[in-house]
Tab-separated table of C-alpha atoms in Angstrom:
chain	number	residue	atom	x	y	z
A	568	MET	CA	35.282	0.712	0.897
A	569	SER	CA	32.935	3.568	1.794
A	570	LYS	CA	30.836	3.757	4.961
A	571	ALA	CA	27.630	5.715	5.556
A	572	GLY	CA	27.259	7.311	8.958
A	573	ARG	CA	25.620	10.574	7.863
A	574	LEU	CA	22.452	10.429	5.759
A	575	VAL	CA	20.687	13.153	3.821
A	576	VAL	CA	17.222	11.921	2.850
A	577	LEU	CA	15.272	13.489	-0.036
A	578	VAL	CA	11.464	13.353	-0.086
A	579	SER	CA	8.546	14.627	-2.147
A	580	GLY	CA	5.527	13.280	-0.269
A	581	SER	CA	4.413	11.473	2.852
A	582	GLY	CA	7.876	10.264	3.863
A	583	THR	CA	7.075	6.729	5.016
A	584	ASN	CA	10.515	5.494	3.960
A	585	LEU	CA	12.044	8.456	5.774
A	586	GLN	CA	10.105	7.547	8.921
A	587	ALA	CA	11.392	3.992	8.735
A	588	LEU	CA	14.957	5.318	8.575
A	589	LEU	CA	14.353	7.761	11.441
A	590	ASP	CA	12.945	4.944	13.567
A	591	ALA	CA	15.879	2.668	12.768
A	592	ALA	CA	18.444	5.408	13.435
A	593	ALA	CA	17.070	5.858	16.958
A	594	ASP	CA	19.012	2.694	17.808
A	595	PRO	CA	22.756	3.494	18.032
A	596	LYS	CA	23.505	0.021	16.704
A	597	PHE	CA	21.983	1.001	13.351
A	598	GLY	CA	25.167	2.891	12.550
A	599	ALA	CA	23.723	5.879	10.685
A	600	ASN	CA	21.894	9.105	11.467
A	601	VAL	CA	19.654	11.297	9.325
A	602	VAL	CA	21.437	14.669	9.451
A	603	ALA	CA	19.064	16.521	7.089
A	604	VAL	CA	15.927	16.047	5.001
A	605	GLY	CA	15.516	17.845	1.688
A	606	ALA	CA	12.453	18.293	-0.519
A	607	ASP	CA	11.402	19.824	-3.816
A	608	ARG	CA	8.167	21.274	-2.405
A	609	ASP	CA	6.734	22.804	0.761
A	610	GLY	CA	3.959	21.568	3.015
A	611	ILE	CA	4.529	17.822	2.752
A	612	GLU	CA	4.317	15.255	5.510
A	613	GLY	CA	7.885	14.147	4.865
A	614	LEU	CA	9.170	17.540	6.047
A	615	ALA	CA	6.802	17.450	9.013
A	616	ARG	CA	8.186	14.058	10.032
A	617	ALA	CA	11.724	15.480	9.964
A	618	THR	CA	10.712	18.511	12.012
A	619	ARG	CA	9.033	16.329	14.645
A	620	ALA	CA	12.248	14.306	14.860
A	621	GLY	CA	14.367	17.445	15.277
A	622	VAL	CA	16.134	16.946	11.942
A	623	PRO	CA	17.083	20.031	9.867
A	624	THR	CA	15.214	20.459	6.575
A	625	PHE	CA	15.647	22.346	3.321
A	626	VAL	CA	13.465	22.915	0.273
A	627	GLU	CA	14.753	23.519	-3.250
A	628	LYS	CA	11.938	24.159	-5.738
A	629	LEU	CA	12.586	23.704	-9.420
A	630	ARG	CA	10.411	26.695	-10.303
A	631	ASP	CA	12.622	29.001	-8.232
A	632	HIS	CA	15.481	28.547	-10.699
A	633	PRO	CA	15.916	29.759	-14.278
A	634	SER	CA	16.892	26.300	-15.559
A	635	ARG	CA	17.096	22.677	-14.584
A	636	GLN	CA	20.885	23.001	-14.525
A	637	ALA	CA	20.637	25.809	-11.979
A	638	TRP	CA	18.367	23.684	-9.778
A	639	ASP	CA	20.777	20.750	-10.079
A	640	ALA	CA	23.613	22.930	-8.808
A	641	ALA	CA	21.499	24.462	-6.024
A	642	ILE	CA	20.276	21.192	-4.540
A	643	ALA	CA	23.767	19.706	-4.707
A	644	ALA	CA	25.038	22.708	-2.760
A	645	LYS	CA	22.312	22.322	-0.135
A	646	ILE	CA	23.110	18.629	0.282
A	647	ALA	CA	26.830	19.381	0.557
A	648	LYS	CA	26.300	21.630	3.580
A	649	TYR	CA	25.477	18.547	5.634
A	650	GLU	CA	28.501	16.515	4.479
A	651	PRO	CA	26.611	13.247	3.969
A	652	ASP	CA	28.221	9.883	3.457
A	653	LEU	CA	25.097	8.710	1.634
A	654	VAL	CA	22.098	10.439	0.053
A	655	VAL	CA	18.838	8.463	0.124
A	656	SER	CA	16.186	9.310	-2.454
A	657	ALA	CA	13.084	8.228	-0.528
A	658	GLY	CA	10.130	8.929	-2.760
A	659	PHE	CA	11.873	11.961	-4.262
A	660	MET	CA	10.132	12.697	-7.543
A	661	LYS	CA	12.962	14.480	-9.334
A	662	ILE	CA	15.878	12.973	-11.231
A	663	LEU	CA	19.071	14.243	-9.645
A	664	GLY	CA	21.614	15.850	-11.944
A	665	THR	CA	25.343	15.517	-12.458
A	666	PRO	CA	26.353	17.922	-9.629
A	667	THR	CA	24.768	15.590	-7.065
A	668	LEU	CA	25.521	12.254	-8.703
A	669	GLU	CA	29.211	13.014	-9.235
A	670	ARG	CA	29.736	14.227	-5.676
A	671	PHE	CA	27.640	11.814	-3.607
A	672	THR	CA	26.542	8.196	-3.531
A	673	VAL	CA	22.758	8.250	-3.978
A	674	LEU	CA	20.588	5.292	-2.979
A	675	ASN	CA	17.166	4.952	-4.605
A	676	THR	CA	14.261	2.499	-4.540
A	677	HIS	CA	11.858	1.296	-7.213
A	678	PRO	CA	8.622	-0.765	-6.877
A	679	ALA	CA	9.554	-3.466	-9.389
A	680	LEU	CA	12.311	-5.956	-10.054
A	681	LEU	CA	14.595	-3.956	-12.308
A	682	PRO	CA	15.529	-3.944	-15.109
A	683	SER	CA	11.853	-4.866	-15.674
A	684	PHE	CA	9.278	-2.059	-15.495
A	685	PRO	CA	11.369	1.062	-14.888
A	686	GLY	CA	9.847	4.527	-14.705
A	687	ALA	CA	7.026	6.176	-12.803
A	688	HIS	CA	4.454	3.388	-13.271
A	689	GLY	CA	6.349	0.241	-12.330
A	690	VAL	CA	3.460	-1.325	-10.414
A	691	ARG	CA	0.861	-0.532	-13.079
A	692	ASP	CA	3.137	-1.786	-15.847
A	693	ALA	CA	3.847	-5.061	-14.036
A	694	LEU	CA	0.123	-5.708	-13.592
A	695	ALA	CA	-0.604	-4.860	-17.213
A	696	HIS	CA	2.079	-7.309	-18.318
A	697	GLY	CA	0.480	-10.103	-16.291
A	698	VAL	CA	3.518	-11.047	-14.214
A	699	LYS	CA	2.978	-13.392	-11.289
A	700	VAL	CA	5.905	-12.042	-9.270
A	701	THR	CA	7.155	-8.471	-8.966
A	702	GLY	CA	8.903	-6.753	-6.058
A	703	CYS	CA	11.186	-3.891	-5.155
A	704	THR	CA	14.724	-2.850	-5.962
A	705	VAL	CA	17.280	-0.820	-4.030
A	706	MET	CA	19.839	0.676	-6.396
A	707	LEU	CA	22.523	3.299	-6.746
A	708	ALA	CA	21.190	6.217	-8.767
A	709	ASP	CA	22.840	7.239	-12.011
A	710	ALA	CA	21.921	9.677	-14.777
A	711	GLY	CA	19.296	7.344	-16.244
A	712	VAL	CA	15.792	6.426	-15.099
A	713	ASP	CA	16.116	3.407	-12.788
A	714	THR	CA	19.244	2.239	-14.581
A	715	GLY	CA	21.834	2.337	-11.774
A	716	PRO	CA	23.691	-0.618	-10.263
A	717	ILE	CA	21.389	-2.878	-8.245
A	718	VAL	CA	22.193	-3.252	-4.540
A	719	ALA	CA	19.358	-5.554	-3.418
A	720	GLN	CA	15.978	-6.883	-4.516
A	721	GLU	CA	13.067	-8.675	-2.888
A	722	ALA	CA	10.177	-10.434	-4.592
A	723	VAL	CA	6.474	-9.832	-3.950
A	724	ALA	CA	3.822	-12.194	-5.308
A	725	VAL	CA	1.029	-10.766	-7.445
A	726	LEU	CA	-2.306	-12.022	-6.116
A	727	PRO	CA	-5.222	-12.850	-8.439
A	728	ASP	CA	-7.377	-9.998	-7.097
A	729	ASP	CA	-4.634	-7.375	-6.929
A	730	ASP	CA	-5.152	-3.917	-8.317
A	731	GLU	CA	-2.472	-1.230	-8.511
A	732	ALA	CA	-3.247	0.134	-5.036
A	733	THR	CA	-3.232	-3.172	-3.154
A	734	LEU	CA	-0.115	-4.460	-4.885
A	735	HIS	CA	1.745	-1.190	-4.391
A	736	GLU	CA	0.913	-1.163	-0.693
A	737	ARG	CA	2.397	-4.634	-0.195
A	738	ILE	CA	5.471	-3.673	-2.207
A	739	LYS	CA	5.955	-0.518	-0.115
A	740	THR	CA	5.918	-2.558	3.078
A	741	VAL	CA	8.691	-4.794	1.747
A	742	GLU	CA	10.527	-1.789	0.289
A	743	ARG	CA	10.702	0.017	3.629
A	744	SER	CA	12.144	-3.022	5.360
A	745	LEU	CA	14.677	-3.668	2.602
A	746	LEU	CA	15.785	-0.028	2.458
A	747	VAL	CA	16.375	0.094	6.210
A	748	GLU	CA	18.319	-3.160	6.087
A	749	ILE	CA	20.536	-2.014	3.221
A	750	VAL	CA	21.225	1.463	4.624
A	751	GLY	CA	22.122	-0.056	7.984
A	752	ARG	CA	24.449	-2.588	6.427
A	753	MET	CA	26.117	0.054	4.263
A	754	ALA	CA	26.636	2.170	7.370
A	755	ARG	CA	28.042	-0.620	9.507
A	756	GLU	CA	29.894	-2.730	6.953
A	757	GLY	CA	30.760	-0.344	4.137
A	758	TRP	CA	30.333	-0.933	0.423
A	759	SER	CA	32.257	-0.984	-2.819
A	760	VAL	CA	31.271	-0.687	-6.469
A	761	ILE	CA	33.088	-2.354	-9.346
A	762	GLY	CA	31.360	-1.764	-12.661
A	763	ARG	CA	27.730	-2.651	-12.009
A	764	THR	CA	28.491	-4.893	-9.039
A	765	VAL	CA	27.757	-3.448	-5.594
A	766	ARG	CA	29.131	-5.327	-2.619
A	767	ILE	CA	28.332	-4.592	1.008
A	768	GLY	CA	31.046	-5.565	3.466
A	769	ASN	CA	32.130	-9.109	2.736
A	770	GLN	CA	29.015	-9.910	0.732
A	771	SER	CA	29.765	-12.773	-1.611
A	772	GLU	CA	29.187	-12.437	-5.334
A	773	GLY	CA	25.611	-13.293	-6.274
A	774	GLU	CA	24.171	-12.477	-2.834
A	775	SER	CA	21.433	-9.883	-3.257
A	776	LYS	CA	20.097	-9.580	0.244
């Protein structure tokens, strides 16, 4: 049973999920602290949020390396410096490679109810398919695209007048809350993984949230 007290959070944009985690971690009862924030680009609000919170940051740009494999090794090394118990991919727009995935537990989110509508356009694809209910998923990252073991999911209704922007905004609100809840529970209660089943603390089989 692993426990997550030290978090490294990876971002590529505005960092709203990161901010939710920073806010939650301000309460000692949350059980986890963000010890570093990493990014794949400079000048983003996610890094600014970390700096304002006094959290160390690092940037590892893909273009600064001769190959994807070299970048994979470099970002894994940067993460390792902070000795995290859990890595949270919070809007990080790169697929992490074997050096990171084999060394750390990586938590990721997706704006759909996996395994439906994986990939970069989960909200758009759900709307195009005409579903009446979609939602968000918190999962453990693996080498695939949104294929890792599912930790938790929450449904979001699709309204008749929804477009991609309005639906995505409602999903993101639910996603932030669910991510904070799951990270906090993993920190306080621990978790285990058997095959594709992820259990937090004494969570009973079939409980998703």
